[in-house]
Coordinates of C-alpha atoms in Angstrom, one line a residue:
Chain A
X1 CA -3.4 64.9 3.4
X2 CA -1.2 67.6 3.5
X3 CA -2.6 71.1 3.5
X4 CA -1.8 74.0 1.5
X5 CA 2.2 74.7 1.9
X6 CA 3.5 78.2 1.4
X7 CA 7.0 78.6 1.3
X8 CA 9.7 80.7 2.3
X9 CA 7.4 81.8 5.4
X10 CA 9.9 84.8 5.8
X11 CA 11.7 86.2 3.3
X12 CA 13.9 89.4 3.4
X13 CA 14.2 91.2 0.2
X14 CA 16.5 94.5 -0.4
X15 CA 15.2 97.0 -2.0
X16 CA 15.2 96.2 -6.0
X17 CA 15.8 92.6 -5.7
X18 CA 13.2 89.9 -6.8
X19 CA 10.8 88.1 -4.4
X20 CA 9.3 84.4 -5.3
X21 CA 6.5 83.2 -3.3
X22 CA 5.6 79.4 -3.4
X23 CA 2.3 77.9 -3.4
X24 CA 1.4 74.2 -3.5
X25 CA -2.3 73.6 -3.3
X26 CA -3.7 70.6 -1.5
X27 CA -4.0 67.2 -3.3
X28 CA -6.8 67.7 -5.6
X29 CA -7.0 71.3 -5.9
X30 CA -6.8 72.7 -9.5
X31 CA -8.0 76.3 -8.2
X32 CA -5.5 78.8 -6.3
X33 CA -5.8 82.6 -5.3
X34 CA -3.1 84.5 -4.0
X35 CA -4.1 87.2 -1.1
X36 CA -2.1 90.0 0.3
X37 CA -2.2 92.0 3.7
X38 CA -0.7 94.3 4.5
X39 CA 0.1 95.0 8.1
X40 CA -2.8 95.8 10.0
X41 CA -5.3 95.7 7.3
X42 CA -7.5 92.9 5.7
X43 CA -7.3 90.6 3.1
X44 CA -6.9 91.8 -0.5
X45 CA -7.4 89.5 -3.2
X46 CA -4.6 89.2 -6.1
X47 CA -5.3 86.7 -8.6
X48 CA -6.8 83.0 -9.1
X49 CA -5.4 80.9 -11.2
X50 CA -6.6 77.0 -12.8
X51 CA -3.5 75.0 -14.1
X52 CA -1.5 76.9 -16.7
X53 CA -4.3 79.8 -16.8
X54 CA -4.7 82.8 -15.3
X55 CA -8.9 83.4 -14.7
X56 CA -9.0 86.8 -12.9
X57 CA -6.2 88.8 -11.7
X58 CA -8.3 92.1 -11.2
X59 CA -6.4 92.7 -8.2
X60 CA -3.0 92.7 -9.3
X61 CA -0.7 95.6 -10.0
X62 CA 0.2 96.8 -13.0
X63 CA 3.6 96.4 -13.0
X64 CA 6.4 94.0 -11.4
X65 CA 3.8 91.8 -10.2
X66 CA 2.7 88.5 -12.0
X67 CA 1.7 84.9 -11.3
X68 CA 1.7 81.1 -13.0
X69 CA 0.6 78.2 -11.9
X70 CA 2.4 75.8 -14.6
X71 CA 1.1 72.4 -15.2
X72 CA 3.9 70.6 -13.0
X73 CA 4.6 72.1 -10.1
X74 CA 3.9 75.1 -7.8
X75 CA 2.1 78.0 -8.3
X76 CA 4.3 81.2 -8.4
X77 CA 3.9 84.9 -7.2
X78 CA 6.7 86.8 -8.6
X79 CA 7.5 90.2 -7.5
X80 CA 10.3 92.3 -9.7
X81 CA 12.1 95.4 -8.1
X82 CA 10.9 95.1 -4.9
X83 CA 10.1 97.9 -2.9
X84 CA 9.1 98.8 0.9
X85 CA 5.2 98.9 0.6
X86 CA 5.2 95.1 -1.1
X87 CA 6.3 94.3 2.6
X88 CA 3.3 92.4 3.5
X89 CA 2.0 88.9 4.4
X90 CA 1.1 87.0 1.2
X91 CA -1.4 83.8 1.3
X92 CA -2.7 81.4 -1.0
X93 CA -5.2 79.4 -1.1
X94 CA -7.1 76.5 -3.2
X95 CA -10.2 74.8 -3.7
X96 CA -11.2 71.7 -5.8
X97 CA -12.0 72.1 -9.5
X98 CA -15.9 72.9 -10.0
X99 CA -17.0 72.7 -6.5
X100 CA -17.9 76.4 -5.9
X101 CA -20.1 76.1 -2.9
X102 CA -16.6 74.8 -0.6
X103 CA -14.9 76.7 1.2
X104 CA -11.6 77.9 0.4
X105 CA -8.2 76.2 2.3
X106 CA -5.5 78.6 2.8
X107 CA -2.1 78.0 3.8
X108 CA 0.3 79.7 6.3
X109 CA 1.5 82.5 4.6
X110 CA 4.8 84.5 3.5
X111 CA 6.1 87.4 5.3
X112 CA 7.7 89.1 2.9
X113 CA 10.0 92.0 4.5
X114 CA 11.7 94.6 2.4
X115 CA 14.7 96.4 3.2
Chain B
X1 CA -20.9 89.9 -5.0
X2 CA -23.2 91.3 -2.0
X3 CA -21.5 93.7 0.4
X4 CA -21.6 92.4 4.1
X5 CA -21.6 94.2 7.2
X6 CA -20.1 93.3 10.3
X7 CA -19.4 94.9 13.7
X8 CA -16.3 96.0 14.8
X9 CA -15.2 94.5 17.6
X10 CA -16.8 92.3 20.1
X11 CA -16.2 91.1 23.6
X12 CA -17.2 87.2 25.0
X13 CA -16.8 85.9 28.8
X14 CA -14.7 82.4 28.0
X15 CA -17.2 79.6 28.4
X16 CA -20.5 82.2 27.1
X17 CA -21.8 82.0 23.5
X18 CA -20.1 84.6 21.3
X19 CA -22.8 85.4 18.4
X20 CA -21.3 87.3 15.6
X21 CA -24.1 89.0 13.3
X22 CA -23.8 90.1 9.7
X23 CA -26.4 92.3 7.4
X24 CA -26.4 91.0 3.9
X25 CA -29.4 92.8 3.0
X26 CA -28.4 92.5 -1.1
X27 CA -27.6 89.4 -1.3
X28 CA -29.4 87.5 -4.2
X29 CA -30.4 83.8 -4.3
X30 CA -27.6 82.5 -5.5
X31 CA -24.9 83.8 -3.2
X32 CA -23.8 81.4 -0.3
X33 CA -22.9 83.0 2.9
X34 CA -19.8 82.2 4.0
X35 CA -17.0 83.2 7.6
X36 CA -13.8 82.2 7.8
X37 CA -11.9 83.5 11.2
X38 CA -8.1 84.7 11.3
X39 CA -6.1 83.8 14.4
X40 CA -3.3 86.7 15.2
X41 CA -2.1 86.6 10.7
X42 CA -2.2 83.2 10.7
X43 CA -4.1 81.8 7.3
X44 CA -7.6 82.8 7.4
X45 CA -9.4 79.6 8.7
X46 CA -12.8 78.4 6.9
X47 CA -15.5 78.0 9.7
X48 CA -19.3 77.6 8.1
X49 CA -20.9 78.4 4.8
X50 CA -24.8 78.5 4.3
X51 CA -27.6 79.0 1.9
X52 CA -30.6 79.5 3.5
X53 CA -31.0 76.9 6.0
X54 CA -29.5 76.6 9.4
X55 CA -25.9 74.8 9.6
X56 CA -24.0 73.6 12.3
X57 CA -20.5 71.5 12.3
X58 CA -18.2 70.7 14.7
X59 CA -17.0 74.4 14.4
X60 CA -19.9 76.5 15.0
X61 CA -23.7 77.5 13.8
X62 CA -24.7 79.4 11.6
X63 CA -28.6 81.3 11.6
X64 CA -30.0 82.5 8.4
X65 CA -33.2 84.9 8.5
X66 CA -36.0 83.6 6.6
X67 CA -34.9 86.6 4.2
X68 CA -31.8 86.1 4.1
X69 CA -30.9 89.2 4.2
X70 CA -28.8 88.8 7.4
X71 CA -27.2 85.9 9.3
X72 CA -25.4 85.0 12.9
X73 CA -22.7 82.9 13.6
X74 CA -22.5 80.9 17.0
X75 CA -19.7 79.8 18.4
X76 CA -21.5 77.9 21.8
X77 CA -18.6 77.9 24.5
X78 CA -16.0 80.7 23.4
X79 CA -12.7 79.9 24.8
X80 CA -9.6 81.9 24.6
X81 CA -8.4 80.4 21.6
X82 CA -11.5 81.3 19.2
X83 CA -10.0 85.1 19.7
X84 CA -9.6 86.3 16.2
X85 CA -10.7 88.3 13.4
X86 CA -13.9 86.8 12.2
X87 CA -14.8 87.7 8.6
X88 CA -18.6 87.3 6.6
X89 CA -18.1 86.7 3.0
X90 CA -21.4 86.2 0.8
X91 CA -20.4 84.6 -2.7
X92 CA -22.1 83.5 -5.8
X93 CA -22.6 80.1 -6.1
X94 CA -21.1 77.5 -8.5
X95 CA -21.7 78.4 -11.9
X96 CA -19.0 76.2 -13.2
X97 CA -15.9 78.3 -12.3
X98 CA -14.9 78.6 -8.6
X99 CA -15.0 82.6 -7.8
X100 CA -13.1 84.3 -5.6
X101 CA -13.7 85.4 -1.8
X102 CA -13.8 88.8 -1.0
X103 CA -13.0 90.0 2.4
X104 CA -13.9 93.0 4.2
X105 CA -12.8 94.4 7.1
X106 CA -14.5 91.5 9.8
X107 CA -15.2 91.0 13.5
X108 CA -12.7 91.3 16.2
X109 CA -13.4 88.7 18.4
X110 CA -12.2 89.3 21.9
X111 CA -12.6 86.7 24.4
X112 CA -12.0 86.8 27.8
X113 CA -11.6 85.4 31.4

């Protein structure tokens, strides 16, 4: 059973281009949350996400930033116009559909770099 | 969801007991207590999760006061590899919609020879 599987780990982005994270949650999991951290600071949440819904992305900027997870297929973090603070390690992570009390699973992470 | 409060930073001797506390003193009935550990920015790594009685898995232990207003998590022979960043997390339990973790700023775990 396959855990959950970020990809690209790295990716270098200049400096107005696009960034796309991947997310695939484990088998199972209908729930996903996207994190960021910035370097030496803590987790900050971003958004969770059920299939083809968006539940609470209270912790998403404004602007450039958005998410989906579509009903086939990955969950996406999409970052427009990228720029040298978004530089930052970016993890997801799921959990099974109405089973609250379980703890989270979270992948390895992107490091997204900006130049 | 409740605020938590951790220490800093600890220090463990490899082979000791490392006992992480965390003050939850507003944490209502509903809210499970939750750590999750984060190896040098690796994915943060569930350990433990608790109501109100004691837990243990393969992992580690978890103590809650009778109160519940504070808990400790025991890791029984700390080895060099359980040095991390070592987060409390109290959150609301199931109300039909899976809620989000929040994480604060954690436990730095040193452990040493």
């Amino acid at each position: 059973n396959a855990g959950v599987m970020q990809n690209p780990r790295h990716l270098v982005r200049r400096r107005g281009q696009e960034a796309r994270l991947r997310c695939s949650p484990m088998k199972g999991h209908s729930h996903v949350y996207w994190y960021r951290q910035l370097p030496e600071e803590g987790l900050k949440f971003m958004v969770y996400l059920q299939k083809e819904n968006i539940i609470d992305e209270s912790g998403m900027p404004k602007e450039r930033f958005s998410a989906e997870f579509p009903k086939e297929g990955p969950s996406i973090l999409r970052i427009q116009q990228v720029v040298r603070g978004d530089s930052a390690a970016y993890f997801c992570a799921s959990s099974p559909e109405q089973k609250d009390n379980y703890g989270y699973t979270f992948g390895s992470g992107t490091r997204l770099t900006v130049v | 969801d409740a605020k938590t409060t951790q220490p800093t930073s600890m220090d463990c001797a490899e082979g000791r007991a490392a006992n992480l506390p965390c003050n939850h003193s507003t944490i209502s009935g509903n809210e499970y207590v939750y750590w999750y550990r984060q190896i040098h920015s690796q994915g943060p790594q569930y350990i433990i999760h608790g109501l109100k009685n004691n837990e243990t898995n393969e992992m580690a232990s978890l103590i809650i006061t009778e109160d519940r207003k504070s808990s400790t998590l025991i890791l029984p022979h700390a080895t060099l590899r359980d040095t991390a960043v070592y987060y409390c997390i109290v959150r609301v339990r199931n109300t039909g919609t899976a809620s989000k973790l929040t994480f604060g700023t954690g436990t730095r775990l040193q452990v040493t020879l």
